[in-house]
Amino acid sequence: MVNVAVLGFGVVGSGVAEVLATNGAHIDQKVDDFIRLKYILDVREFPDSPFAEKVVHDFSVIEQDPEVSIVVETIGGAKAAKEFTERALRAGKSVVTSNKELVASHGYELLQLAKEHNVSYLFEASVGGGIPIIRPLSQCLAANEIEEICGILNGTTNYILTRMIRAGLSFDDALKEAQANGYAEQDPTADIEGHDACRKICILASLAFGRHVYPDQAPTQGITGVRLADVAYAGSCGKKIKLLGRAIRRADGAVCAFVSPHLVDGENPLAGVEDVFNAITVKGNAIGDVMFYGRGAGKLPTASAVVADVIDAAKHLGKRKYLGWGPGGAGAAVPPEDVASQWYLRLERDGEAVCAAFPKAERLSRSDAPAEELAFLTGEVLTRSALEDRLSGHSPAAAFRVLD
Amino acid sequence: MVNVAVLGFGVVGSGVAEVLATNGAHIDQKVDDFIRLKYILDVREFPDSPFAEKVVHDFSVIEQDPEVSIVVETIGGAKAAKEFTERALRAGKSVVTSNKELVASHGYELLQLAKEHNVSYLFEASVGGGIPIIRPLSQCLAANEIEEICGILNGTTNYILTRMIRAGLSFDDALKEAQANGYAEQDPTADIEGHDACRKICILASLAFGRHVYPDQAPTQGITGVRLADVAYAGSCGKKIKLLGRAIRRADGAVCAFVSPHLVDGENPLAGVEDVFNAITVKGNAIGDVMFYGRGAGKLPTASAVVADVIDAAKHLGKRKYLGWGPGGAGAAVPPEDVASQWYLRLERDGEAVCAAFPKAERLSRSDAPAEELAFLTGEVLTRSALEDRLSGHSPAAAFRVLD
């Protein structure tokens, strides 16, 4: 018998309880033992829930129960979640989480704490919802030196961009629709400003390259600056605008991670990833490119990833599942200024003067463009610094990278 | 120190040696030990290879060397490969393979043998080349009851179909081009008749549903019957012809597996999988659909998957990596006759009479169609038996399922 406690009975936590109940027989067979949900920690009562009698309000009940060997943390945030995670690990319990904020900001120290106490700290659900990515990256691609990771990591922004592209909605209208459909929070800042994608690419970068990359080391630009004009210009050259999180190991070994809107060619598999779906491509020096695709959020998909970690933790009780990375610091990631790419530029004035600085520019057109508007692809691959030089003080209305 | 022997120094075997050499430091760090390639078994000598001094010709040298704990079998086929695999397992060595024929035809007994000797038998590279699928299916999706697996499992046929669709080449010309490019064997039978895809879907079905499904239980139709006319008709309704391997668990719990050409809607992510790429979609009851995409063959991608298994075997020495399924038999898989789908039919004569039996038929058109030719989608979802009834003896020139 393996006893599990779930912290936080929100969307993901209740999904975990549901998956454990629905697929219990199948899961027990996988573990070759019985998994039992013993406690649910929440400040609220759930009198109408089938799990009502498991609800407790005091974490120390769980902490002090030697029968509990696995704690599932689905509280979110980095306060109570961090405290309870540390206390659970110190009490010799493995911890499984979907909390990207906590892993991105404190993953290294929590992984160290897990190591000291010979337990597992697992977080498959923190990136890509139900899409298997953490385990494939750490195990299946273990024979590879990872060169680059590039992904559509946030379902909300991908939904908004899809609706702008396919239905011609403005950013504001697409956001309202996403909120009405439950795909965006009432305060959508973390999604639309790219913070959520930033946390996820930091986790992937840390895992792939071996040192903790913190969110403040990954420059992040969201999608609030994307206009229908940009969608139209991208479409005119067979491309789509996607918010990408990228982590790159440069030839000199330096790592950089960043999040920003990109123009993605229609032939690239990432261009076909629509609505709330996520996809992550990984380039390894032996395997080439592989892509993982699926629902990046949602109750049951995310719970499915959490429960897979519970199964793994249960199979490794007493012999710790290795997963981790080294400490971060100033040298763990460099800014992406030196990452060269072609650029898309849209100018609302001075377009001709700016365009003249790019002799290989490919002019773009769209219907109903204002007279003063001018958009083009640079035609040349440039670092951001080289781009700034060419712009010599001009400030484009939009400047997005073009994915190779 | 973990000593490894590679059996068969062909494309994959030499790729394994290369990956172990190139990424050695990285791999040793993953295992927290040193992986050493000690022997290469082959009937040939390789005097110019950097690995020349490791070559041996007698398997018993490897079998009797207690230092060798992991054997990589990349011989292929089910004769010498089977004998050496059995002898290695009996000698207490873990075996890693890319041999889909052997796993599909003897996986259950070899897994049992591995279990008896407390060693691992791993075969990530047997399906999807370098694409991680065996481990994600058995571990990351462990919390799910798997409902269906559907994949483009053979790169050669996908290349041929892509060239027919995009360049308008006939099947024969596309096959010749594939051979010229090294994407098809001189005897392409196993690929174009679907046998290779059949072995792979059998392995996936066995793993997902828990009982060994043998290739003779999975009806298989290759792509030799696909004509440019079919490509054109599919294109006229926004679809592409793809060779799919499918494994389905029906509502009554029965499993069926089969391989056949399908019409796939352009919006389906599988439609965008081109050239020699493979992709596998998995539907689980919690996760919904996930897709894994990448190079399904090739020296380094396949070697990358083999070496990932070597790393896993090395980390589990003495404590066996569990992976497996139960015995097969008559009840393990039923024919797909009862799997209902919409159908695409092309007739070279009697078209009107046949079409009249399908009141919801959607007629298709193409340019330059002969006067007698008629093609349509049934508009209704029908089992194969129901389709046969409606055809009442008429024999269509093409009858392909339409993927939901």
mmCIF file of N, CA and C in Angstrom, chain B residues 29-118:
data_model
loop_
_atom_site.group_PDB
_atom_site.id
_atom_site.type_symbol
_atom_site.label_atom_id
_atom_site.label_comp_id
_atom_site.label_asym_id
_atom_site.label_seq_id
_atom_site.Cartn_x
_atom_site.Cartn_y
_atom_site.Cartn_z
ATOM 1 N N GLN B 29 28.093 10.743 -17.496
ATOM 2 C CA GLN B 29 27.530 11.588 -16.453
ATOM 3 C C GLN B 29 26.085 11.190 -16.143
ATOM 4 N N LYS B 30 25.341 10.868 -17.191
ATOM 5 C CA LYS B 30 23.942 10.446 -17.006
ATOM 6 C C LYS B 30 23.867 9.159 -16.190
ATOM 7 N N VAL B 31 24.780 8.233 -16.487
ATOM 8 C CA VAL B 31 24.745 6.925 -15.820
ATOM 9 C C VAL B 31 25.428 6.994 -14.466
ATOM 10 N N ASP B 32 26.283 8.004 -14.280
ATOM 11 C CA ASP B 32 27.108 8.108 -13.084
ATOM 12 C C ASP B 32 28.041 6.893 -12.994
ATOM 13 N N ASP B 33 28.579 6.513 -14.139
ATOM 14 C CA ASP B 33 29.491 5.366 -14.252
ATOM 15 C C ASP B 33 30.133 5.488 -15.644
ATOM 16 N N PHE B 34 31.037 4.590 -15.954
ATOM 17 C CA PHE B 34 31.651 4.634 -17.281
ATOM 18 C C PHE B 34 31.079 3.532 -18.168
ATOM 19 N N ILE B 35 30.578 3.927 -19.335
ATOM 20 C CA ILE B 35 30.082 2.948 -20.297
ATOM 21 C C ILE B 35 31.213 2.697 -21.288
ATOM 22 N N ARG B 36 31.596 1.420 -21.458
ATOM 23 C CA ARG B 36 32.676 1.112 -22.395
ATOM 24 C C ARG B 36 32.187 0.109 -23.437
ATOM 25 N N LEU B 37 32.412 0.429 -24.685
ATOM 26 C CA LEU B 37 32.110 -0.521 -25.750
ATOM 27 C C LEU B 37 33.267 -1.507 -25.814
ATOM 28 N N LYS B 38 33.007 -2.750 -25.420
ATOM 29 C CA LYS B 38 34.104 -3.719 -25.319
ATOM 30 C C LYS B 38 34.222 -4.587 -26.574
ATOM 31 N N TYR B 39 33.069 -5.017 -27.116
ATOM 32 C CA TYR B 39 33.111 -5.906 -28.280
ATOM 33 C C TYR B 39 32.123 -5.467 -29.352
ATOM 34 N N ILE B 40 32.488 -5.767 -30.591
ATOM 35 C CA ILE B 40 31.546 -5.677 -31.708
ATOM 36 C C ILE B 40 31.556 -7.037 -32.386
ATOM 37 N N LEU B 41 30.393 -7.674 -32.445
ATOM 38 C CA LEU B 41 30.315 -8.986 -33.101
ATOM 39 C C LEU B 41 29.873 -8.796 -34.541
ATOM 40 N N ASP B 42 30.660 -9.313 -35.479
ATOM 41 C CA ASP B 42 30.246 -9.277 -36.875
ATOM 42 C C ASP B 42 31.021 -10.373 -37.604
ATOM 43 N N VAL B 43 30.462 -10.866 -38.710
ATOM 44 C CA VAL B 43 31.202 -11.865 -39.488
ATOM 45 C C VAL B 43 32.338 -11.195 -40.264
ATOM 46 N N ARG B 44 32.193 -9.883 -40.490
ATOM 47 C CA ARG B 44 33.198 -9.166 -41.272
ATOM 48 C C ARG B 44 34.303 -8.580 -40.380
ATOM 49 N N GLU B 45 35.411 -8.198 -41.032
ATOM 50 C CA GLU B 45 36.435 -7.393 -40.358
ATOM 51 C C GLU B 45 36.224 -5.939 -40.785
ATOM 52 N N PHE B 46 36.653 -5.018 -39.952
ATOM 53 C CA PHE B 46 36.548 -3.599 -40.323
ATOM 54 C C PHE B 46 37.895 -2.929 -40.060
ATOM 55 N N PRO B 47 38.909 -3.294 -40.897
ATOM 56 C CA PRO B 47 40.279 -2.848 -40.603
ATOM 57 C C PRO B 47 40.430 -1.325 -40.572
ATOM 58 N N ASP B 48 39.558 -0.614 -41.292
ATOM 59 C CA ASP B 48 39.709 0.836 -41.355
ATOM 60 C C ASP B 48 38.870 1.572 -40.317
ATOM 61 N N SER B 49 38.108 0.819 -39.546
ATOM 62 C CA SER B 49 37.246 1.468 -38.565
ATOM 63 C C SER B 49 38.041 1.803 -37.313
ATOM 64 N N PRO B 50 37.716 2.924 -36.661
ATOM 65 C CA PRO B 50 38.362 3.216 -35.374
ATOM 66 C C PRO B 50 38.006 2.170 -34.314
ATOM 67 N N PHE B 51 36.990 1.345 -34.610
ATOM 68 C CA PHE B 51 36.577 0.333 -33.642
ATOM 69 C C PHE B 51 37.110 -1.057 -34.012
ATOM 70 N N ALA B 52 38.066 -1.099 -34.978
ATOM 71 C CA ALA B 52 38.527 -2.368 -35.542
ATOM 72 C C ALA B 52 38.950 -3.378 -34.477
ATOM 73 N N GLU B 53 39.646 -2.900 -33.452
ATOM 74 C CA GLU B 53 40.206 -3.869 -32.491
ATOM 75 C C GLU B 53 39.161 -4.470 -31.553
ATOM 76 N N LYS B 54 37.929 -3.935 -31.633
ATOM 77 C CA LYS B 54 36.879 -4.484 -30.776
ATOM 78 C C LYS B 54 36.118 -5.631 -31.446
ATOM 79 N N VAL B 55 36.384 -5.844 -32.737
ATOM 80 C CA VAL B 55 35.587 -6.809 -33.497
ATOM 81 C C VAL B 55 35.936 -8.246 -33.121
ATOM 82 N N VAL B 56 34.914 -9.029 -32.820
ATOM 83 C CA VAL B 56 35.078 -10.471 -32.595
ATOM 84 C C VAL B 56 34.080 -11.190 -33.501
ATOM 85 N N HIS B 57 34.324 -12.476 -33.741
ATOM 86 C CA HIS B 57 33.465 -13.221 -34.660
ATOM 87 C C HIS B 57 32.690 -14.337 -33.972
ATOM 88 N N ASP B 58 32.987 -14.561 -32.710
ATOM 89 C CA ASP B 58 32.380 -15.692 -32.002
ATOM 90 C C ASP B 58 31.554 -15.150 -30.838
ATOM 91 N N PHE B 59 30.250 -15.375 -30.894
ATOM 92 C CA PHE B 59 29.381 -14.822 -29.851
ATOM 93 C C PHE B 59 29.752 -15.321 -28.456
ATOM 94 N N SER B 60 30.304 -16.536 -28.387
ATOM 95 C CA SER B 60 30.576 -17.081 -27.055
ATOM 96 C C SER B 60 31.642 -16.282 -26.298
ATOM 97 N N VAL B 61 32.464 -15.538 -27.019
ATOM 98 C CA VAL B 61 33.415 -14.648 -26.332
ATOM 99 C C VAL B 61 32.641 -13.639 -25.475
ATOM 100 N N ILE B 62 31.599 -13.102 -26.060
ATOM 101 C CA ILE B 62 30.760 -12.124 -25.342
ATOM 102 C C ILE B 62 29.952 -12.816 -24.250
ATOM 103 N N GLU B 63 29.348 -13.930 -24.648
ATOM 104 C CA GLU B 63 28.484 -14.675 -23.723
ATOM 105 C C GLU B 63 29.242 -15.069 -22.450
ATOM 106 N N GLN B 64 30.509 -15.441 -22.638
ATOM 107 C CA GLN B 64 31.260 -15.975 -21.491
ATOM 108 C C GLN B 64 32.077 -14.920 -20.760
ATOM 109 N N ASP B 65 31.989 -13.672 -21.209
ATOM 110 C CA ASP B 65 32.753 -12.633 -20.525
ATOM 111 C C ASP B 65 31.886 -12.015 -19.428
ATOM 112 N N PRO B 66 32.186 -12.311 -18.180
ATOM 113 C CA PRO B 66 31.316 -11.808 -17.098
ATOM 114 C C PRO B 66 31.356 -10.287 -16.979
ATOM 115 N N GLU B 67 32.353 -9.663 -17.590
ATOM 116 C CA GLU B 67 32.417 -8.195 -17.537
ATOM 117 C C GLU B 67 31.320 -7.534 -18.370
ATOM 118 N N VAL B 68 30.825 -8.230 -19.395
ATOM 119 C CA VAL B 68 29.808 -7.635 -20.269
ATOM 120 C C VAL B 68 28.440 -7.733 -19.605
ATOM 121 N N SER B 69 27.843 -6.583 -19.324
ATOM 122 C CA SER B 69 26.532 -6.638 -18.673
ATOM 123 C C SER B 69 25.403 -6.208 -19.599
ATOM 124 N N ILE B 70 25.730 -5.558 -20.724
ATOM 125 C CA ILE B 70 24.681 -5.130 -21.648
ATOM 126 C C ILE B 70 25.065 -5.518 -23.074
ATOM 127 N N VAL B 71 24.124 -6.182 -23.761
ATOM 128 C CA VAL B 71 24.338 -6.582 -25.148
ATOM 129 C C VAL B 71 23.360 -5.809 -26.023
ATOM 130 N N VAL B 72 23.876 -5.159 -27.051
ATOM 131 C CA VAL B 72 23.045 -4.419 -28.002
ATOM 132 C C VAL B 72 22.886 -5.280 -29.244
ATOM 133 N N GLU B 73 21.652 -5.666 -29.551
ATOM 134 C CA GLU B 73 21.411 -6.536 -30.709
ATOM 135 C C GLU B 73 20.888 -5.692 -31.855
ATOM 136 N N THR B 74 21.733 -5.490 -32.860
ATOM 137 C CA THR B 74 21.304 -4.746 -34.051
ATOM 138 C C THR B 74 21.591 -5.589 -35.294
ATOM 139 N N ILE B 75 21.357 -6.900 -35.148
ATOM 140 C CA ILE B 75 21.563 -7.809 -36.281
ATOM 141 C C ILE B 75 20.361 -7.758 -37.214
ATOM 142 N N GLY B 76 19.177 -7.702 -36.626
ATOM 143 C CA GLY B 76 17.945 -7.755 -37.416
ATOM 144 C C GLY B 76 17.541 -9.188 -37.698
ATOM 145 N N GLY B 77 16.294 -9.368 -38.151
ATOM 146 C CA GLY B 77 15.790 -10.711 -38.427
ATOM 147 C C GLY B 77 15.492 -11.459 -37.136
ATOM 148 N N ALA B 78 15.030 -12.685 -37.282
ATOM 149 C CA ALA B 78 14.599 -13.425 -36.088
ATOM 150 C C ALA B 78 15.332 -14.749 -35.950
ATOM 151 N N LYS B 79 16.498 -14.884 -36.582
ATOM 152 C CA LYS B 79 17.249 -16.144 -36.445
ATOM 153 C C LYS B 79 18.449 -15.980 -35.508
ATOM 154 N N ALA B 80 19.613 -15.573 -36.065
ATOM 155 C CA ALA B 80 20.781 -15.364 -35.194
ATOM 156 C C ALA B 80 20.445 -14.372 -34.084
ATOM 157 N N ALA B 81 19.686 -13.342 -34.435
ATOM 158 C CA ALA B 81 19.331 -12.324 -33.439
ATOM 159 C C ALA B 81 18.603 -12.970 -32.262
ATOM 160 N N LYS B 82 17.698 -13.901 -32.567
ATOM 161 C CA LYS B 82 16.924 -14.543 -31.496
ATOM 162 C C LYS B 82 17.833 -15.424 -30.649
ATOM 163 N N GLU B 83 18.666 -16.212 -31.330
ATOM 164 C CA GLU B 83 19.540 -17.125 -30.584
ATOM 165 C C GLU B 83 20.470 -16.344 -29.648
ATOM 166 N N PHE B 84 21.093 -15.294 -30.181
ATOM 167 C CA PHE B 84 22.047 -14.541 -29.363
ATOM 168 C C PHE B 84 21.338 -13.786 -28.237
ATOM 169 N N THR B 85 20.137 -13.290 -28.524
ATOM 170 C CA THR B 85 19.386 -12.594 -27.474
ATOM 171 C C THR B 85 19.082 -13.556 -26.329
ATOM 172 N N GLU B 86 18.616 -14.756 -26.682
ATOM 173 C CA GLU B 86 18.299 -15.737 -25.637
ATOM 174 C C GLU B 86 19.541 -16.114 -24.832
ATOM 175 N N ARG B 87 20.628 -16.333 -25.542
ATOM 176 C CA ARG B 87 21.856 -16.734 -24.831
ATOM 177 C C ARG B 87 22.355 -15.596 -23.932
ATOM 178 N N ALA B 88 22.246 -14.365 -24.417
ATOM 179 C CA ALA B 88 22.688 -13.227 -23.604
ATOM 180 C C ALA B 88 21.829 -13.096 -22.346
ATOM 181 N N LEU B 89 20.505 -13.202 -22.515
ATOM 182 C CA LEU B 89 19.606 -13.084 -21.362
ATOM 183 C C LEU B 89 19.889 -14.207 -20.365
ATOM 184 N N ARG B 90 20.071 -15.419 -20.884
ATOM 185 C CA ARG B 90 20.358 -16.560 -19.999
ATOM 186 C C ARG B 90 21.675 -16.376 -19.265
ATOM 187 N N ALA B 91 22.597 -15.653 -19.897
ATOM 188 C CA ALA B 91 23.894 -15.404 -19.259
ATOM 189 C C ALA B 91 23.823 -14.217 -18.295
ATOM 190 N N GLY B 92 22.592 -13.707 -18.073
ATOM 191 C CA GLY B 92 22.427 -12.642 -17.082
ATOM 192 C C GLY B 92 22.800 -11.262 -17.593
ATOM 193 N N LYS B 93 22.760 -11.093 -18.922
ATOM 194 C CA LYS B 93 23.069 -9.784 -19.485
ATOM 195 C C LYS B 93 21.777 -9.123 -19.969
ATOM 196 N N SER B 94 21.643 -7.833 -19.751
ATOM 197 C CA SER B 94 20.508 -7.108 -20.314
ATOM 198 C C SER B 94 20.710 -6.965 -21.812
ATOM 199 N N VAL B 95 19.609 -6.962 -22.559
ATOM 200 C CA VAL B 95 19.684 -6.837 -24.011
ATOM 201 C C VAL B 95 18.865 -5.637 -24.456
ATOM 202 N N VAL B 96 19.459 -4.847 -25.350
ATOM 203 C CA VAL B 96 18.805 -3.684 -25.939
ATOM 204 C C VAL B 96 18.749 -3.912 -27.438
ATOM 205 N N THR B 97 17.600 -3.636 -28.067
ATOM 206 C CA THR B 97 17.506 -3.925 -29.503
ATOM 207 C C THR B 97 16.739 -2.875 -30.277
ATOM 208 N N SER B 98 16.998 -2.845 -31.572
ATOM 209 C CA SER B 98 16.215 -2.036 -32.501
ATOM 210 C C SER B 98 15.415 -2.948 -33.434
ATOM 211 N N ASN B 99 15.363 -4.244 -33.103
ATOM 212 C CA ASN B 99 14.863 -5.277 -34.018
ATOM 213 C C ASN B 99 13.357 -5.476 -33.883
ATOM 214 N N LYS B 100 12.600 -4.767 -34.709
ATOM 215 C CA LYS B 100 11.128 -4.839 -34.579
ATOM 216 C C LYS B 100 10.586 -6.200 -34.953
ATOM 217 N N GLU B 101 11.249 -6.875 -35.924
ATOM 218 C CA GLU B 101 10.754 -8.181 -36.333
ATOM 219 C C GLU B 101 10.824 -9.156 -35.160
ATOM 220 N N LEU B 102 11.949 -9.137 -34.449
ATOM 221 C CA LEU B 102 12.121 -10.062 -33.335
ATOM 222 C C LEU B 102 11.159 -9.739 -32.190
ATOM 223 N N VAL B 103 11.021 -8.446 -31.873
ATOM 224 C CA VAL B 103 10.133 -8.074 -30.755
ATOM 225 C C VAL B 103 8.684 -8.393 -31.114
ATOM 226 N N ALA B 104 8.294 -8.108 -32.379
ATOM 227 C CA ALA B 104 6.900 -8.356 -32.766
ATOM 228 C C ALA B 104 6.586 -9.847 -32.791
ATOM 229 N N SER B 105 7.559 -10.672 -33.158
ATOM 230 C CA SER B 105 7.244 -12.100 -33.283
ATOM 231 C C SER B 105 7.584 -12.898 -32.034
ATOM 232 N N HIS B 106 8.526 -12.421 -31.202
ATOM 233 C CA HIS B 106 8.925 -13.200 -30.017
ATOM 234 C C HIS B 106 9.073 -12.358 -28.757
ATOM 235 N N GLY B 107 8.486 -11.152 -28.758
ATOM 236 C CA GLY B 107 8.654 -10.254 -27.614
ATOM 237 C C GLY B 107 8.237 -10.869 -26.287
ATOM 238 N N TYR B 108 7.072 -11.502 -26.270
ATOM 239 C CA TYR B 108 6.578 -12.030 -24.994
ATOM 240 C C TYR B 108 7.557 -13.027 -24.388
ATOM 241 N N GLU B 109 8.001 -14.000 -25.202
ATOM 242 C CA GLU B 109 8.896 -15.020 -24.631
ATOM 243 C C GLU B 109 10.246 -14.427 -24.219
ATOM 244 N N LEU B 110 10.737 -13.441 -24.986
ATOM 245 C CA LEU B 110 12.026 -12.830 -24.619
ATOM 246 C C LEU B 110 11.892 -11.980 -23.349
ATOM 247 N N LEU B 111 10.758 -11.290 -23.220
ATOM 248 C CA LEU B 111 10.517 -10.516 -21.998
ATOM 249 C C LEU B 111 10.411 -11.442 -20.781
ATOM 250 N N GLN B 112 9.774 -12.604 -20.977
ATOM 251 C CA GLN B 112 9.674 -13.574 -19.887
ATOM 252 C C GLN B 112 11.051 -14.096 -19.485
ATOM 253 N N LEU B 113 11.846 -14.372 -20.534
ATOM 254 C CA LEU B 113 13.199 -14.872 -20.278
ATOM 255 C C LEU B 113 14.014 -13.826 -19.505
ATOM 256 N N ALA B 114 13.865 -12.562 -19.895
ATOM 257 C CA ALA B 114 14.564 -11.485 -19.192
ATOM 258 C C ALA B 114 14.128 -11.442 -17.727
ATOM 259 N N LYS B 115 12.822 -11.590 -17.517
ATOM 260 C CA LYS B 115 12.280 -11.548 -16.163
ATOM 261 C C LYS B 115 12.861 -12.687 -15.316
ATOM 262 N N GLU B 116 12.904 -13.889 -15.907
ATOM 263 C CA GLU B 116 13.440 -15.049 -15.171
ATOM 264 C C GLU B 116 14.883 -14.833 -14.736
ATOM 265 N N HIS B 117 15.612 -14.087 -15.557
ATOM 266 C CA HIS B 117 17.032 -13.897 -15.247
ATOM 267 C C HIS B 117 17.308 -12.529 -14.624
ATOM 268 N N ASN B 118 16.228 -11.821 -14.245
ATOM 269 C CA ASN B 118 16.340 -10.535 -13.555
ATOM 270 C C ASN B 118 17.190 -9.514 -14.324
#
